[in-house]
Amino acid sequence: MRVSELARLTGVRPTTVRYYEDIGLLPPARRTSAGYRDFGEEDVERLDFVRAAQGLGMRLDEIAEVLALRDGATRPCDYVRALLRDHVSDIDRRVAGLERLRARLVDLDARADRLQNDSGAGSASCPIIDHVRRT
């Protein structure tokens, strides 16, 4: 099958298929006598695997490592579990940061009326943002 068919079957753009081939996520495609890429069912499976891994939040370099392990006949489950644990930790850090930001925004909103009436603010300024700059 050609690039466009593989792209359609897997829900990616043809440029993505070419890019994944360029960076090694897909092996180099066979070529027809006319020079067109010719992909097979194994490429559909591999691209579906890449998309599933992306759905778990894995980066392309991480996916490449998983594929390298798999291609080397090593089950990559331990590596994948370690990646997933790292991703959970990262998500926990980001959620904590977002919760802190949310609390700050709620606090600013609660004080907005008082801050907007601040006589020290210039007429073209936003006292809410000026308050943040000063703190």
Tab-separated table of C-alpha atoms in Angstrom:
chain	number	residue	atom	x	y	z
A	1	MET	CA	0.000	0.000	0.000
A	2	ARG	CA	1.093	3.547	-0.619
A	3	VAL	CA	1.668	6.278	1.961
A	4	SER	CA	-1.822	7.713	1.574
A	5	GLU	CA	-3.451	4.321	2.196
A	6	LEU	CA	-1.330	3.655	5.297
A	7	ALA	CA	-2.139	7.142	6.554
A	8	ARG	CA	-5.861	6.626	6.002
A	9	LEU	CA	-5.877	3.231	7.731
A	10	THR	CA	-4.043	4.524	10.783
A	11	GLY	CA	-5.526	8.011	11.104
A	12	VAL	CA	-2.334	9.979	10.539
A	13	ARG	CA	-1.287	12.348	7.789
A	14	PRO	CA	0.951	11.147	4.960
A	15	THR	CA	3.619	13.605	6.104
A	16	THR	CA	3.570	11.901	9.510
A	17	VAL	CA	4.144	8.515	7.891
A	18	ARG	CA	7.136	9.910	6.006
A	19	TYR	CA	8.475	11.594	9.123
A	20	TYR	CA	8.189	8.402	11.173
A	21	GLU	CA	10.067	6.581	8.447
A	22	ASP	CA	12.750	9.310	8.409
A	23	ILE	CA	13.322	9.073	12.187
A	24	GLY	CA	13.212	5.280	12.250
A	25	LEU	CA	9.879	4.601	13.927
A	26	LEU	CA	8.879	2.881	10.709
A	27	PRO	CA	11.487	0.847	8.855
A	28	PRO	CA	12.408	2.059	5.367
A	29	ALA	CA	9.569	1.137	3.043
A	30	ARG	CA	10.036	-1.123	0.109
A	31	ARG	CA	9.907	0.765	-3.157
A	32	THR	CA	7.930	-0.025	-6.275
A	33	SER	CA	9.649	-0.015	-9.645
A	34	ALA	CA	8.289	3.512	-10.059
A	35	GLY	CA	9.904	4.573	-6.768
A	36	TYR	CA	6.729	4.787	-4.664
A	37	ARG	CA	6.852	3.632	-1.062
A	38	ASP	CA	5.134	0.283	-0.609
A	39	PHE	CA	3.964	-0.477	2.934
A	40	GLY	CA	2.548	-3.735	4.260
A	41	GLU	CA	0.259	-4.890	7.055
A	42	GLU	CA	3.234	-5.017	9.436
A	43	ASP	CA	3.567	-1.256	8.945
A	44	VAL	CA	-0.108	-0.758	9.829
A	45	GLU	CA	0.440	-2.754	13.024
A	46	ARG	CA	3.603	-0.829	13.877
A	47	LEU	CA	1.986	2.550	13.269
A	48	ASP	CA	-1.028	1.498	15.368
A	49	PHE	CA	1.444	0.560	18.119
A	50	VAL	CA	3.092	3.995	17.865
A	51	ARG	CA	-0.287	5.725	18.086
A	52	ALA	CA	-1.317	3.619	21.105
A	53	ALA	CA	1.958	4.495	22.854
A	54	GLN	CA	1.398	8.178	22.098
A	55	GLY	CA	-2.052	7.831	23.638
A	56	LEU	CA	-0.284	6.873	26.872
A	57	GLY	CA	1.695	10.113	26.727
A	58	MET	CA	4.923	8.552	25.507
A	59	ARG	CA	7.323	10.729	23.535
A	60	LEU	CA	8.636	9.628	20.153
A	61	ASP	CA	12.122	8.945	21.531
A	62	GLU	CA	10.605	6.725	24.223
A	63	ILE	CA	8.526	4.913	21.624
A	64	ALA	CA	11.640	4.393	19.515
A	65	GLU	CA	13.337	2.734	22.491
A	66	VAL	CA	10.336	0.467	23.084
A	67	LEU	CA	10.323	-0.502	19.414
A	68	ALA	CA	14.071	-1.176	19.487
A	69	LEU	CA	13.605	-3.518	22.435
A	70	ARG	CA	10.668	-5.208	20.734
A	71	ASP	CA	12.538	-5.523	17.452
A	72	GLY	CA	15.418	-7.099	19.364
A	73	ALA	CA	13.050	-9.803	20.618
A	74	THR	CA	12.996	-8.358	24.139
A	75	ARG	CA	9.638	-7.749	25.752
A	76	PRO	CA	9.746	-4.065	26.658
A	77	CYS	CA	7.210	-4.306	29.503
A	78	ASP	CA	9.627	-3.397	32.326
A	79	TYR	CA	10.853	-0.380	30.377
A	80	VAL	CA	7.277	0.669	29.579
A	81	ARG	CA	6.233	0.329	33.225
A	82	ALA	CA	9.153	2.520	34.303
A	83	LEU	CA	8.175	5.114	31.690
A	84	LEU	CA	4.557	5.070	32.812
A	85	ARG	CA	5.594	5.548	36.447
A	86	ASP	CA	7.759	8.496	35.422
A	87	HIS	CA	4.844	9.965	33.476
A	88	VAL	CA	2.533	9.579	36.482
A	89	SER	CA	5.074	11.404	38.658
A	90	ASP	CA	5.341	14.164	36.075
A	91	ILE	CA	1.559	14.473	35.875
A	92	ASP	CA	1.364	14.655	39.677
A	93	ARG	CA	3.898	17.517	39.659
A	94	ARG	CA	2.001	19.372	36.942
A	95	VAL	CA	-1.341	18.862	38.707
A	96	ALA	CA	0.145	20.233	41.949
A	97	GLY	CA	1.447	23.247	40.030
A	98	LEU	CA	-1.939	23.796	38.418
A	99	GLU	CA	-3.654	23.542	41.815
A	100	ARG	CA	-1.305	26.206	43.197
A	101	LEU	CA	-1.999	28.420	40.179
A	102	ARG	CA	-5.744	27.858	40.563
A	103	ALA	CA	-5.627	28.875	44.236
A	104	ARG	CA	-3.685	32.011	43.326
A	105	LEU	CA	-6.170	32.951	40.605
A	106	VAL	CA	-9.161	32.375	42.896
A	107	ASP	CA	-7.486	34.558	45.521
A	108	LEU	CA	-6.807	37.303	42.975
A	109	ASP	CA	-10.378	37.140	41.733
A	110	ALA	CA	-11.665	37.478	45.296
A	111	ARG	CA	-9.508	40.585	45.780
A	112	ALA	CA	-10.080	42.023	42.294
A	113	ASP	CA	-12.624	44.690	43.301
A	114	ARG	CA	-10.324	46.071	45.992
A	115	LEU	CA	-7.309	45.930	43.677
A	116	GLN	CA	-9.162	47.665	40.830
A	117	ASN	CA	-9.987	50.565	43.124
A	118	ASP	CA	-6.334	50.955	44.126
A	119	SER	CA	-5.668	54.687	43.842
A	120	GLY	CA	-1.974	54.069	43.156
A	121	ALA	CA	-2.625	52.408	39.801
A	122	GLY	CA	-2.234	54.330	36.598
A	123	SER	CA	-5.299	54.767	34.412
A	124	ALA	CA	-3.933	52.518	31.645
A	125	SER	CA	-2.728	49.847	34.030
A	126	CYS	CA	-4.421	46.734	35.353
A	127	PRO	CA	-4.034	46.778	39.126
A	128	ILE	CA	-4.604	43.013	39.305
A	129	ILE	CA	-1.546	42.308	37.169
A	130	ASP	CA	0.406	45.124	38.828
A	131	HIS	CA	-0.291	43.448	42.193
A	132	VAL	CA	1.117	40.170	40.862
A	133	ARG	CA	4.208	41.964	39.589
A	134	ARG	CA	4.798	43.473	43.052
A	135	THR	CA	4.422	40.181	44.901
